[in-house]
Structures are given as structure tokens and as C-alpha cells.
Coordinates of C-alpha atoms in Angstrom, one line a residue:
M31 CA -3.7 -6.0 63.8
T32 CA 0.0 -4.8 65.0
F33 CA 1.7 -2.6 62.2
P34 CA 5.5 -2.1 61.9
A35 CA 6.8 0.2 63.5
I36 CA 7.1 3.7 60.0
K37 CA 11.0 3.7 60.3
E38 CA 10.7 -0.3 59.7
T39 CA 8.4 -0.4 57.4
K40 CA 9.9 -1.6 53.8
V41 CA 8.1 -0.5 50.8
A42 CA 7.7 -1.9 47.5
V43 CA 6.5 0.9 44.6
V44 CA 5.0 -0.9 41.7
G45 CA 5.2 0.4 38.4
L46 CA 8.4 2.9 37.2
G47 CA 6.9 5.4 35.5
Y48 CA 6.2 9.4 36.6
V49 CA 4.6 8.1 39.5
G50 CA 6.1 5.6 40.6
L51 CA 9.9 6.4 40.3
P52 CA 9.4 9.7 42.5
L53 CA 7.5 8.4 45.3
A54 CA 10.3 5.4 45.3
V55 CA 13.1 7.7 45.0
A56 CA 11.5 9.4 48.3
F57 CA 10.5 6.4 49.7
G58 CA 14.3 5.5 49.2
E59 CA 16.3 7.9 51.0
S60 CA 14.9 6.7 54.2
F61 CA 13.2 3.5 53.9
D62 CA 14.6 0.0 52.4
T63 CA 12.5 0.1 49.1
L64 CA 12.2 -1.6 46.7
G65 CA 11.2 -0.6 42.9
F66 CA 8.9 -2.9 40.6
D67 CA 8.4 -2.6 36.8
I68 CA 7.8 -5.3 34.1
N69 CA 9.8 -3.3 31.9
A70 CA 13.0 -4.8 31.4
R71 CA 14.6 -1.7 29.3
R72 CA 13.2 0.4 32.5
I73 CA 14.5 -1.0 35.3
A74 CA 18.5 -1.6 33.1
E75 CA 18.3 2.3 32.6
L76 CA 17.5 3.2 36.8
R77 CA 20.1 0.6 37.3
E78 CA 22.4 2.8 34.9
G79 CA 21.0 6.5 36.8
R80 CA 19.0 7.0 34.2
D81 CA 15.5 8.5 34.2
A82 CA 14.3 8.6 29.9
T83 CA 11.1 10.3 32.2
R84 CA 13.7 12.9 33.3
E85 CA 11.5 13.8 36.0
V86 CA 14.7 12.6 38.7
L87 CA 17.2 14.0 37.2
P88 CA 20.8 11.3 38.8
D89 CA 21.5 13.7 41.7
E90 CA 17.8 13.2 43.2
L91 CA 18.4 9.0 41.8
A92 CA 21.7 9.4 43.7
R93 CA 20.9 10.3 46.8
A94 CA 18.2 7.2 47.2
Q95 CA 20.6 4.6 49.0
N96 CA 18.2 2.6 50.6
L97 CA 16.5 2.0 47.3
T98 CA 16.7 -1.4 44.2
F99 CA 14.7 -2.0 41.2
I100 CA 13.5 -5.0 41.2
D101 CA 12.2 -7.1 37.9
D102 CA 10.7 -9.9 39.4
I103 CA 8.4 -9.3 41.8
N104 CA 9.6 -12.5 44.0
D105 CA 11.9 -9.9 45.4
A106 CA 10.0 -8.2 47.3
A107 CA 8.5 -10.8 48.9
D108 CA 9.2 -10.3 52.8
C109 CA 7.6 -6.0 51.9
H110 CA 5.0 -4.8 54.5
V111 CA 3.9 -2.1 52.3
Y112 CA 3.1 -2.6 48.0
I113 CA 2.0 0.7 46.6
V114 CA 0.9 0.2 43.3
T115 CA 1.5 3.2 40.6
V116 CA 0.9 1.9 37.4
P117 CA -1.3 3.7 34.9
T118 CA -5.6 4.0 34.1
P119 CA -5.8 4.8 31.0
I120 CA -8.9 5.1 27.7
D121 CA -9.8 1.9 25.4
R122 CA -11.2 3.1 22.0
H123 CA -14.5 3.9 23.8
N124 CA -13.5 5.7 25.5
Q125 CA -14.2 3.2 28.1
P126 CA -12.2 2.5 31.5
D127 CA -9.0 -0.2 31.0
L128 CA -8.5 -1.4 34.3
S129 CA -6.2 -4.3 33.1
P130 CA -2.4 -3.2 33.9
L131 CA -4.8 -2.0 37.6
K132 CA -6.3 -5.7 37.9
S133 CA -2.8 -7.4 36.5
A134 CA -0.6 -5.9 39.6
S135 CA -2.8 -7.2 41.4
R136 CA -2.8 -9.8 40.4
T137 CA 0.8 -10.1 40.4
L138 CA 0.9 -9.2 44.2
G139 CA -1.6 -11.9 45.6
P140 CA 0.9 -14.2 45.7
V141 CA 4.0 -12.2 47.4
L142 CA 1.7 -10.9 50.2
S143 CA 1.3 -12.1 53.8
E144 CA -0.7 -11.8 56.8
G145 CA -0.2 -8.0 58.0
D146 CA 0.1 -6.5 54.1
V147 CA -0.2 -3.3 52.9
V148 CA -1.2 -2.9 49.4
I149 CA -2.0 0.9 48.7
Y150 CA -3.8 2.0 44.9
E151 CA -2.4 5.9 44.1
S152 CA -3.4 4.9 40.1
T153 CA -6.4 7.1 39.4
V154 CA -10.2 5.2 38.8
Y155 CA -14.1 5.4 39.7
P156 CA -15.2 5.8 43.6
G157 CA -15.2 2.4 44.5
A158 CA -13.1 0.8 41.7
T159 CA -10.6 0.1 44.9
E160 CA -12.3 -2.4 46.9
E161 CA -14.3 -3.4 43.5
V162 CA -12.0 -4.4 41.5
C163 CA -8.6 -4.5 43.1
V164 CA -9.4 -6.3 46.8
P165 CA -10.8 -9.6 45.2
L166 CA -7.7 -9.7 43.1
L167 CA -5.5 -9.6 46.2
E168 CA -8.0 -11.8 47.4
Q169 CA -8.1 -15.0 44.9
Y170 CA -4.5 -14.8 44.5
S171 CA -2.8 -15.0 47.6
G172 CA -6.1 -16.7 49.7
L173 CA -5.5 -14.1 52.6
R174 CA -8.4 -12.0 54.1
F175 CA -10.0 -8.4 53.8
N176 CA -9.1 -6.8 56.7
R177 CA -8.4 -9.3 58.4
D178 CA -5.2 -10.9 57.1
F179 CA -4.7 -8.1 54.6
F180 CA -5.1 -4.4 54.1
V181 CA -5.3 -2.1 51.6
G182 CA -5.7 2.4 51.2
Y183 CA -5.9 4.7 48.5
S184 CA -3.7 7.7 48.0
P185 CA -4.4 9.2 45.0
E186 CA -1.3 11.1 43.1
R187 CA -0.5 14.2 42.4
I188 CA 2.2 14.5 39.9
N189 CA 2.6 17.0 37.3
P190 CA 4.7 15.9 34.3
G191 CA 7.6 18.0 33.4
D192 CA 6.8 20.4 36.9
R193 CA 10.5 21.7 39.0
E194 CA 8.4 23.4 40.9
H195 CA 5.6 21.2 41.7
R196 CA 7.2 17.3 43.4
L197 CA 5.7 15.1 45.5
T198 CA 7.1 16.0 49.0
N199 CA 5.4 20.2 48.1
I200 CA 2.3 18.8 47.3
T201 CA -0.2 17.4 50.0
K202 CA -1.2 14.2 50.4
V203 CA -4.7 12.8 50.6
T204 CA -4.5 9.2 52.6
A205 CA -7.2 6.6 52.8
G206 CA -7.3 3.4 54.6
S207 CA -9.7 0.2 54.6
T208 CA -9.5 0.6 58.8
Q209 CA -9.2 3.0 61.0
E210 CA -5.8 1.5 62.4
A211 CA -4.7 1.1 58.1
A212 CA -6.1 5.0 58.0
R213 CA -3.6 5.9 60.2
F214 CA -0.7 3.9 59.6
I215 CA -1.0 5.0 55.9
D216 CA -1.4 8.3 57.3
D217 CA 1.6 8.6 58.7
L218 CA 4.2 6.4 56.4
Y219 CA 3.5 9.2 53.8
G220 CA 3.4 12.2 55.7
S221 CA 7.1 11.4 57.1
I222 CA 8.4 11.7 53.4
I223 CA 6.4 14.5 52.5
E224 CA 6.4 18.2 53.6
A225 CA 3.4 19.7 52.7
G226 CA 1.7 17.5 55.0
T227 CA -1.3 14.6 54.2
H228 CA -5.1 15.3 54.3
L229 CA -6.4 11.6 56.6
A230 CA -10.1 10.7 54.0
S231 CA -12.2 9.5 56.1
S232 CA -12.5 6.8 53.7
I233 CA -11.5 4.7 50.4
K234 CA -14.1 5.6 47.7
V235 CA -13.7 9.9 49.2
A236 CA -10.6 10.0 48.5
E237 CA -11.1 8.2 45.3
A238 CA -13.5 11.5 44.0
A239 CA -11.3 13.5 44.7
K240 CA -8.8 12.6 42.6
V241 CA -11.0 12.0 39.9
I242 CA -12.9 15.3 40.1
E243 CA -9.6 17.2 40.4
N244 CA -8.3 16.3 36.5
T245 CA -12.7 16.8 35.7
Q246 CA -12.7 20.4 37.2
R247 CA -9.8 21.7 35.3
D248 CA -11.4 19.7 32.3
V249 CA -14.7 21.1 32.2
N250 CA -12.4 24.6 32.1
I251 CA -10.2 24.3 29.4
A252 CA -14.0 23.2 27.8
L253 CA -15.6 26.7 28.7
V254 CA -12.2 28.0 27.5
N255 CA -12.2 26.3 24.0
E256 CA -16.2 27.1 23.1
L257 CA -15.1 30.5 24.2
A258 CA -12.6 31.1 21.2
L259 CA -14.9 28.7 18.5
I260 CA -17.4 31.5 19.3
F261 CA -14.5 34.0 19.5
N262 CA -12.5 33.2 16.2
R263 CA -16.4 33.8 14.1
L264 CA -17.1 37.2 15.5
G265 CA -13.2 38.6 14.5
I266 CA -11.9 38.8 18.2
D267 CA -8.8 37.2 19.7
T268 CA -9.5 35.1 22.1
R269 CA -6.3 35.3 24.2
E270 CA -6.8 39.6 24.5
V271 CA -10.4 38.6 25.4
L272 CA -8.7 36.4 28.9
E273 CA -5.8 39.0 29.9
A274 CA -8.9 41.7 30.1
A275 CA -11.1 39.4 31.7
S276 CA -8.2 38.1 33.7
T277 CA -7.7 42.2 35.5
K278 CA -10.6 40.9 38.2
W279 CA -9.5 39.8 40.8
N280 CA -12.2 36.2 40.8
F281 CA -11.7 35.7 37.1
L282 CA -10.0 31.2 36.8
P283 CA -6.9 31.6 34.0
F284 CA -8.0 28.7 32.1
R285 CA -6.8 29.2 28.5
P286 CA -7.3 27.7 25.4
G287 CA -5.8 24.3 23.9
L288 CA -5.1 20.8 23.6
V289 CA -6.4 18.5 25.9
G290 CA -4.6 15.5 25.5
G291 CA -1.9 13.9 28.5
H292 CA -2.5 10.9 31.2
C293 CA -5.0 13.4 33.2
I294 CA -7.3 16.0 32.4
G295 CA -8.0 14.1 28.8
V296 CA -8.7 10.7 30.4
D297 CA -9.8 11.4 33.7
P298 CA -13.5 12.5 33.4
Y299 CA -14.6 9.0 31.5
Y300 CA -13.4 7.9 34.6
L301 CA -16.2 9.5 36.6
T302 CA -19.3 9.4 33.9
H303 CA -18.2 5.6 33.4
K304 CA -19.8 5.0 37.1
A305 CA -22.4 8.0 37.4
E306 CA -23.6 6.1 34.1
A307 CA -23.3 2.3 35.6
I308 CA -25.8 4.0 38.4
G309 CA -27.8 5.5 36.4
Y310 CA -26.8 9.0 35.8
H311 CA -25.9 10.8 32.6
P312 CA -23.8 13.7 33.1
E313 CA -25.1 15.7 30.5
M314 CA -21.4 18.6 32.0
I315 CA -19.2 16.5 31.7
L316 CA -19.3 14.8 28.6
A317 CA -20.4 18.1 26.7
G318 CA -16.9 19.2 28.1
R319 CA -15.0 15.9 27.3
R320 CA -17.0 16.2 23.4
I321 CA -15.9 19.9 22.5
N322 CA -11.6 19.1 24.5
D323 CA -12.0 15.8 22.2
N324 CA -12.6 17.7 18.7
M325 CA -10.4 20.5 19.3
G326 CA -6.8 18.6 17.3
Q327 CA -9.7 18.6 14.5
Y328 CA -11.0 22.4 14.7
V329 CA -7.1 23.6 14.7
A330 CA -6.1 21.4 11.1
R331 CA -9.3 22.6 9.4
E332 CA -8.7 26.3 10.4
I333 CA -4.8 26.1 8.9
T334 CA -7.0 24.6 5.3
K335 CA -8.6 27.2 5.6
L336 CA -5.9 29.4 6.3
M337 CA -3.9 27.6 3.6
T338 CA -6.5 27.9 0.9
Q339 CA -7.7 31.7 1.2
R340 CA -3.7 31.9 0.8
R341 CA -4.2 29.7 -2.4
L342 CA -1.6 27.3 -0.8
H343 CA -2.5 23.1 -2.1
V344 CA -3.1 21.7 1.2
V345 CA -2.6 18.4 -1.3
D346 CA 1.0 17.2 -1.0
A347 CA 2.4 20.3 1.1
D348 CA 4.4 20.1 3.6
I349 CA 3.8 21.1 6.9
L350 CA 5.2 21.1 10.2
V351 CA 4.5 20.7 13.2
M352 CA 6.5 22.0 16.0
G353 CA 6.0 19.7 18.9
L354 CA 4.6 16.5 19.7
T355 CA 4.1 16.2 23.8
F356 CA 1.6 16.7 25.9
K357 CA 2.7 19.7 27.2
A358 CA 5.4 21.6 27.2
N359 CA 9.1 20.8 28.6
C360 CA 8.3 16.7 28.9
P361 CA 8.8 14.2 27.5
D362 CA 5.1 13.0 27.8
L363 CA 3.4 11.6 24.6
R364 CA 0.2 9.0 26.4
N365 CA -3.0 10.7 25.1
T366 CA -0.8 13.5 23.3
K367 CA -3.9 16.0 20.6
V368 CA -1.4 16.8 18.9
I369 CA -1.8 13.6 16.9
D370 CA -5.4 14.7 16.2
V371 CA -4.1 17.9 14.1
I372 CA -1.8 15.5 12.3
R373 CA -4.3 13.0 11.5
E374 CA -6.9 15.8 10.1
L375 CA -4.2 17.7 7.7
E376 CA -3.2 13.5 6.7
T377 CA -7.2 13.5 5.6
Y378 CA -5.9 16.2 3.1
H379 CA -3.1 14.4 2.0
A380 CA -0.3 16.9 3.4
H381 CA 2.4 16.3 4.0
V382 CA 3.5 15.9 8.0
H383 CA 6.9 16.8 10.0
V384 CA 7.6 16.5 13.4
Y385 CA 9.8 17.9 15.0
D386 CA 10.2 18.2 18.2
P387 CA 13.2 18.1 21.4
W388 CA 12.2 15.9 24.0
V389 CA 10.9 13.4 21.7
D390 CA 12.3 9.5 21.8
S391 CA 11.9 9.1 18.2
E392 CA 11.5 5.3 19.3
E393 CA 8.9 6.0 21.3
A394 CA 7.1 8.1 18.5
Q395 CA 7.5 5.6 16.0
Q396 CA 6.3 3.2 18.5
E397 CA 2.8 5.0 19.6
Y398 CA 2.1 6.7 16.6
G399 CA 3.8 5.3 13.8
I400 CA 5.8 9.8 12.6
T401 CA 9.6 9.7 12.9
P402 CA 10.5 13.2 14.0
V403 CA 12.7 14.9 11.8
D404 CA 16.1 15.7 13.3
A405 CA 16.2 19.3 12.9
P406 CA 13.1 21.3 10.6
T407 CA 14.9 22.0 7.2
P408 CA 14.8 26.5 6.7
G409 CA 12.6 28.0 3.9
A410 CA 10.4 24.3 3.6
Y411 CA 7.6 24.9 5.1
D412 CA 3.8 25.6 3.9
A413 CA 1.9 25.2 6.7
V414 CA 4.2 26.0 10.3
I415 CA 2.5 24.8 13.5
L416 CA 3.8 25.6 16.7
A417 CA 1.7 23.2 18.9
V418 CA 3.9 22.9 22.2
A419 CA 5.7 25.8 24.5
H420 CA 8.4 24.2 24.4
D421 CA 11.0 26.3 26.1
E422 CA 14.3 26.0 22.9
F423 CA 10.8 26.8 21.0
K424 CA 10.4 30.5 22.7
E425 CA 14.1 30.6 22.4
M426 CA 13.8 31.0 18.9
G427 CA 10.7 33.5 18.5
A428 CA 9.1 34.3 15.9
E429 CA 11.5 35.6 13.5
K430 CA 13.1 32.0 13.1
I431 CA 10.2 30.5 13.3
R432 CA 8.9 31.9 10.3
A433 CA 12.2 31.8 8.7
L434 CA 11.0 27.8 8.6
G435 CA 7.8 28.5 6.1
A436 CA 8.7 29.4 2.8
E437 CA 7.7 33.1 1.5
N438 CA 3.8 33.5 1.8
A439 CA 3.1 30.0 4.5
V440 CA 0.4 30.0 7.7
L441 CA 2.6 30.6 11.0
Y442 CA -0.6 29.1 13.2
D443 CA 0.4 29.3 17.5
I444 CA -1.6 26.6 18.7
K445 CA -0.5 28.1 22.3
S446 CA -0.1 31.6 21.9
V447 CA 3.5 32.1 22.6
L448 CA 4.5 34.2 19.7
P449 CA 2.6 38.0 19.3
L450 CA -0.5 38.1 18.0
E451 CA 1.0 40.7 15.2
A452 CA 3.7 37.5 13.9
V453 CA 1.2 34.9 12.9
D454 CA -1.7 34.3 10.8
A455 CA -3.7 33.6 13.3
R456 CA -3.9 31.1 17.0
L457 CA -5.4 29.6 19.5

């Protein structure tokens, strides 16, 4: 099989979220590129030069002069390469939800032609690309895998809200279903990735590499979260302990917190699902997940304890939560664990008010049934929780944040943004 010359390759990116859009823009600067998404509203805003995720700036969109946004996959029938960047979430039982991936594979099948390459970037368990996606591509295309079409895997490494670590300056792992396809895929990505590529020996190796990146972080955060639970009982400030320990050159600088988002709080479940499917029970990974998944409830209980100690009635109390996104300086609400704090406080019949200048109110209402306040009311709250370290909150400082609460209000700092002496407690 002869693949097209790299510079003559026409690329289609399927899914234009936090991962797909930066990729489409990068290819669109030098390749004939189509960006496809099933969300008509998303396509409309991108055609107007706006990105609601704030990952791509208007001038960056403008530079991608070879990029066209489409909402009909048939318009991409003459492409040579299709890159799938759809979400891979988990269901309410913490099992992989591959429905977006399967849907994308079914959608692509009818437009595939002989010689085409389909590359998946979505995080999956080792084996998913060839075991789940390839049969659907064959079924809906009528073509034969590794004879008529080829498949690759190149895991995404996007860090939402991070303006330093961008697509082009992060090493890209690549893999292909044949040696020839792998070299073609590696050369294709190598033409836009300034940091270079790492060609894995197989698709399974590349899939496994991606899923352990975030599993490793999850386990390490679980360790410091458990340390925080212990140190709290000992009356020791966790952040001070970590700062002291960090004076050793090889101490890893992980911090306690709520572990949400589309990667760290989700990806380990893909690996544990596959491990259990082959008869192995992954004890450490699942133990870490249990610790991290329970941190929201722990924080809420600590706040209610502090309020009770001050003789503040939790029932019908007004509590302000500052921040709803899963991380700072980013509008992404996916799998935010701040919601766990809110839901636990609501079980005590508290009135929880959410303030987050980064959040789209319509999305917050749709995802969680929450309508954030436009601005907090000074002096109106029995407790104030600093849940996300947005720059806007840091700039307010301890005095202004404290002033949002009533005279005897509790101030709890989940992210340790404020000085220890300025808060009543922090994680």
C-alpha cells in the first residue's frame, strides 16, 4: 500500500472539543483540514471565530487558513486521514462508556475509501482500538482492515487551561496497525509537533502508555489525600508538611485536592476494567480511586463540623462555593468533583450558592442543575469555600474573600491559595 505524500494529505478531525480543536488548528496551518462535530452550535461558533473552551484564541483560529468546519461527515469523503478525538467517559458504575467512540467509528465507516487511515486519540484501555473500533469500521465501510484501510493510535496529551504546555511542544506518542502505516502516521504528526514524536511498537503499547500517565498521577494524589486525612487528625497542617518534605531533591510535589476532570478521575477506570476482564484485581489503583472519589464528602463534613463548633446551624445555612470547574483558569465542567462537596452540603439542607466567573451558566444548569450567581453578596454567607484556584480569586486576597461571609462565617480553603493564618481550615 502506498500512502499519500505527507504534504498532500487531507486530514479530517472528528470531534472539536478540548483535544480536537487544537489539533485541527495545528493541521490547518499547513494541511487541507476539515473539522467535524455533531454539535451544530459548536460548528456555528467556530465558523464565527470563537472557541467557548478558550483553548484556542481567535488569532490562532485565523492562522489556520486551510481549516474548514463541517457538520456533515459526507463532506469529508475525500480525506486520506481521519483523526478521532471524541470523549471517552465512564458511566455511573465507573465502567468505560465507549458509546461516543463507537458512534464515531460507525459514522466514519461509510466515508472510508481504500488506502485511508483512521487514527484514534481518545483515551481507552489497551486493545480497545483493534477490538472495538476496527470491527465497526469494517462493518460500516465494507472494507478490510490492514488491506483496504489502516488504523493508528496517538494519545492526546492536552492539558486544558495550560498556556505553556501546548499540543506542538509536547512529545507525541504514535503507533500504527502495520509498520508502513506507523511510519506514515509518525511522519504526519512529526510535521506539526515541534517537540518530536515517539513511535511505539504497537497500538496496544501506545494505548497503555496513555492510560498509565494519568493512573500514576491519580495514585500519587490519592497518597497525599490520605496523608491529609491523617495529618488533620493529628492537628498538623498538610501543606506545611509537604513544603518541609519538598526540600529533599527527589520528593514528588503532589498536593491534596479534589480529583476531577476528563483524565485523572476517569482514565484509571479504563485500565482497571481491562485488568478485571483478564482476571486481575488491581488493588492499589482502585484503592486510590476510592480515596480520591470520597474527598468531596470529606471536605463537606469538615465544613459542617467547623460550622457546628461555631454554633452555626447548617440547616438553612447560606454557603458560598467559589469555583465549579474541575481546575483553575479553565471553563471545563466535565467530571468536576466540586459538585460532590455541593451535593453533600445539600444533604444537610444547606442553601449552596456557586460563584465561578469562568463557567457558562447554561452549561452548569444543563450538567448539574446549578445556576451560578453573577456576583456574591458581601456578608451574606455562613461559610465560604474556596474550591478552585482561579486567578480572579487569588487577586481578591484573603480579606476580600473573608468579607463575603458573615461576621462568624467559616472560611475553608480547599486549594491552599490563602495563607494558613487567614483561613479556618484548608485541605
